[in-house]
Amino acid sequence: MSTSQPHASLPPEDRATPDHLLHARTGTDVSPEDLVLASGKDLTPHNLEWARRKLAAEGPAALEKLLP
């Protein structure tokens, strides 16, 4: 039994996503749509308004708080 590369035989969809791909980059623009989608909510006028208020209060860090 080989232990050199345990993930080598797994299909790509069965591998974990690297941590650096799961987080938003500092300094990028965050839209209200990004925030709504990251929260798992539907893109409705009510949810977009919630996201606008949250971004106004917290800035792009609001998105980081929602991501793992």
PDB file of C-alpha atoms in Angstrom:
ATOM      1  CA  MET A   1       0.000   0.000   0.000  1.00  0.00           C
ATOM      2  CA  SER A   2       1.487   3.326  -1.068  1.00  0.00           C
ATOM      3  CA  THR A   3       1.199   6.352   1.210  1.00  0.00           C
ATOM      4  CA  SER A   4       3.223   8.804  -0.866  1.00  0.00           C
ATOM      5  CA  GLN A   5       0.251  10.645  -2.411  1.00  0.00           C
ATOM      6  CA  PRO A   6      -3.083   9.708  -0.798  1.00  0.00           C
ATOM      7  CA  HIS A   7      -5.093  12.117  -2.999  1.00  0.00           C
ATOM      8  CA  ALA A   8      -3.462  11.178  -6.298  1.00  0.00           C
ATOM      9  CA  SER A   9      -6.076   8.529  -7.099  1.00  0.00           C
ATOM     10  CA  LEU A  10      -9.099  10.633  -6.121  1.00  0.00           C
ATOM     11  CA  PRO A  11     -11.061  12.473  -8.805  1.00  0.00           C
ATOM     12  CA  PRO A  12     -10.615  16.289  -8.574  1.00  0.00           C
ATOM     13  CA  GLU A  13     -14.173  16.821  -7.265  1.00  0.00           C
ATOM     14  CA  ASP A  14     -13.419  14.603  -4.238  1.00  0.00           C
ATOM     15  CA  ARG A  15     -10.461  16.691  -3.094  1.00  0.00           C
ATOM     16  CA  ALA A  16     -10.782  19.493  -0.580  1.00  0.00           C
ATOM     17  CA  THR A  17     -10.573  23.055  -1.870  1.00  0.00           C
ATOM     18  CA  PRO A  18      -7.338  24.709  -0.708  1.00  0.00           C
ATOM     19  CA  ASP A  19      -7.898  27.229   2.065  1.00  0.00           C
ATOM     20  CA  HIS A  20      -6.447  30.159   0.070  1.00  0.00           C
ATOM     21  CA  LEU A  21      -9.240  29.726  -2.501  1.00  0.00           C
ATOM     22  CA  LEU A  22     -12.011  29.895   0.102  1.00  0.00           C
ATOM     23  CA  HIS A  23     -11.313  33.412   1.334  1.00  0.00           C
ATOM     24  CA  ALA A  24     -11.874  36.759  -0.329  1.00  0.00           C
ATOM     25  CA  ARG A  25      -8.756  38.733  -1.115  1.00  0.00           C
ATOM     26  CA  THR A  26      -8.127  41.892   0.863  1.00  0.00           C
ATOM     27  CA  GLY A  27      -8.580  45.014  -1.202  1.00  0.00           C
ATOM     28  CA  THR A  28     -11.054  43.605  -3.716  1.00  0.00           C
ATOM     29  CA  ASP A  29     -14.396  45.257  -4.245  1.00  0.00           C
ATOM     30  CA  VAL A  30     -17.299  43.498  -2.582  1.00  0.00           C
ATOM     31  CA  SER A  31     -20.719  44.068  -4.078  1.00  0.00           C
ATOM     32  CA  PRO A  32     -24.044  43.712  -2.292  1.00  0.00           C
ATOM     33  CA  GLU A  33     -24.719  40.757  -4.600  1.00  0.00           C
ATOM     34  CA  ASP A  34     -21.518  39.058  -3.384  1.00  0.00           C
ATOM     35  CA  LEU A  35     -22.599  39.497   0.214  1.00  0.00           C
ATOM     36  CA  VAL A  36     -26.124  38.183  -0.385  1.00  0.00           C
ATOM     37  CA  LEU A  37     -24.855  35.106  -2.225  1.00  0.00           C
ATOM     38  CA  ALA A  38     -22.179  34.397   0.391  1.00  0.00           C
ATOM     39  CA  SER A  39     -24.865  34.491   3.077  1.00  0.00           C
ATOM     40  CA  GLY A  40     -26.882  31.846   1.228  1.00  0.00           C
ATOM     41  CA  LYS A  41     -29.820  34.166   0.632  1.00  0.00           C
ATOM     42  CA  ASP A  42     -31.720  34.822  -2.582  1.00  0.00           C
ATOM     43  CA  LEU A  43     -31.046  37.978  -4.609  1.00  0.00           C
ATOM     44  CA  THR A  44     -34.149  39.934  -3.658  1.00  0.00           C
ATOM     45  CA  PRO A  45     -34.529  43.700  -3.236  1.00  0.00           C
ATOM     46  CA  HIS A  46     -34.914  43.194   0.529  1.00  0.00           C
ATOM     47  CA  ASN A  47     -31.710  41.126   0.800  1.00  0.00           C
ATOM     48  CA  LEU A  48     -29.762  43.521  -1.427  1.00  0.00           C
ATOM     49  CA  GLU A  49     -30.770  46.412   0.823  1.00  0.00           C
ATOM     50  CA  TRP A  50     -29.639  44.411   3.859  1.00  0.00           C
ATOM     51  CA  ALA A  51     -26.286  43.825   2.133  1.00  0.00           C
ATOM     52  CA  ARG A  52     -25.892  47.514   1.248  1.00  0.00           C
ATOM     53  CA  ARG A  53     -26.450  48.488   4.878  1.00  0.00           C
ATOM     54  CA  LYS A  54     -24.052  45.809   6.112  1.00  0.00           C
ATOM     55  CA  LEU A  55     -21.348  46.878   3.641  1.00  0.00           C
ATOM     56  CA  ALA A  56     -21.818  50.524   4.618  1.00  0.00           C
ATOM     57  CA  ALA A  57     -21.363  49.631   8.279  1.00  0.00           C
ATOM     58  CA  GLU A  58     -18.619  46.996   8.032  1.00  0.00           C
ATOM     59  CA  GLY A  59     -16.984  47.453   4.638  1.00  0.00           C
ATOM     60  CA  PRO A  60     -15.465  44.493   2.773  1.00  0.00           C
ATOM     61  CA  ALA A  61     -14.824  42.753   6.106  1.00  0.00           C
ATOM     62  CA  ALA A  62     -18.543  41.897   6.124  1.00  0.00           C
ATOM     63  CA  LEU A  63     -17.836  39.255   3.480  1.00  0.00           C
ATOM     64  CA  GLU A  64     -14.922  37.777   5.426  1.00  0.00           C
ATOM     65  CA  LYS A  65     -17.219  37.275   8.419  1.00  0.00           C
ATOM     66  CA  LEU A  66     -19.528  35.100   6.319  1.00  0.00           C
ATOM     67  CA  LEU A  67     -16.878  32.918   4.711  1.00  0.00           C
ATOM     68  CA  PRO A  68     -15.342  29.886   6.423  1.00  0.00           C
TER      69      PRO A  68
END
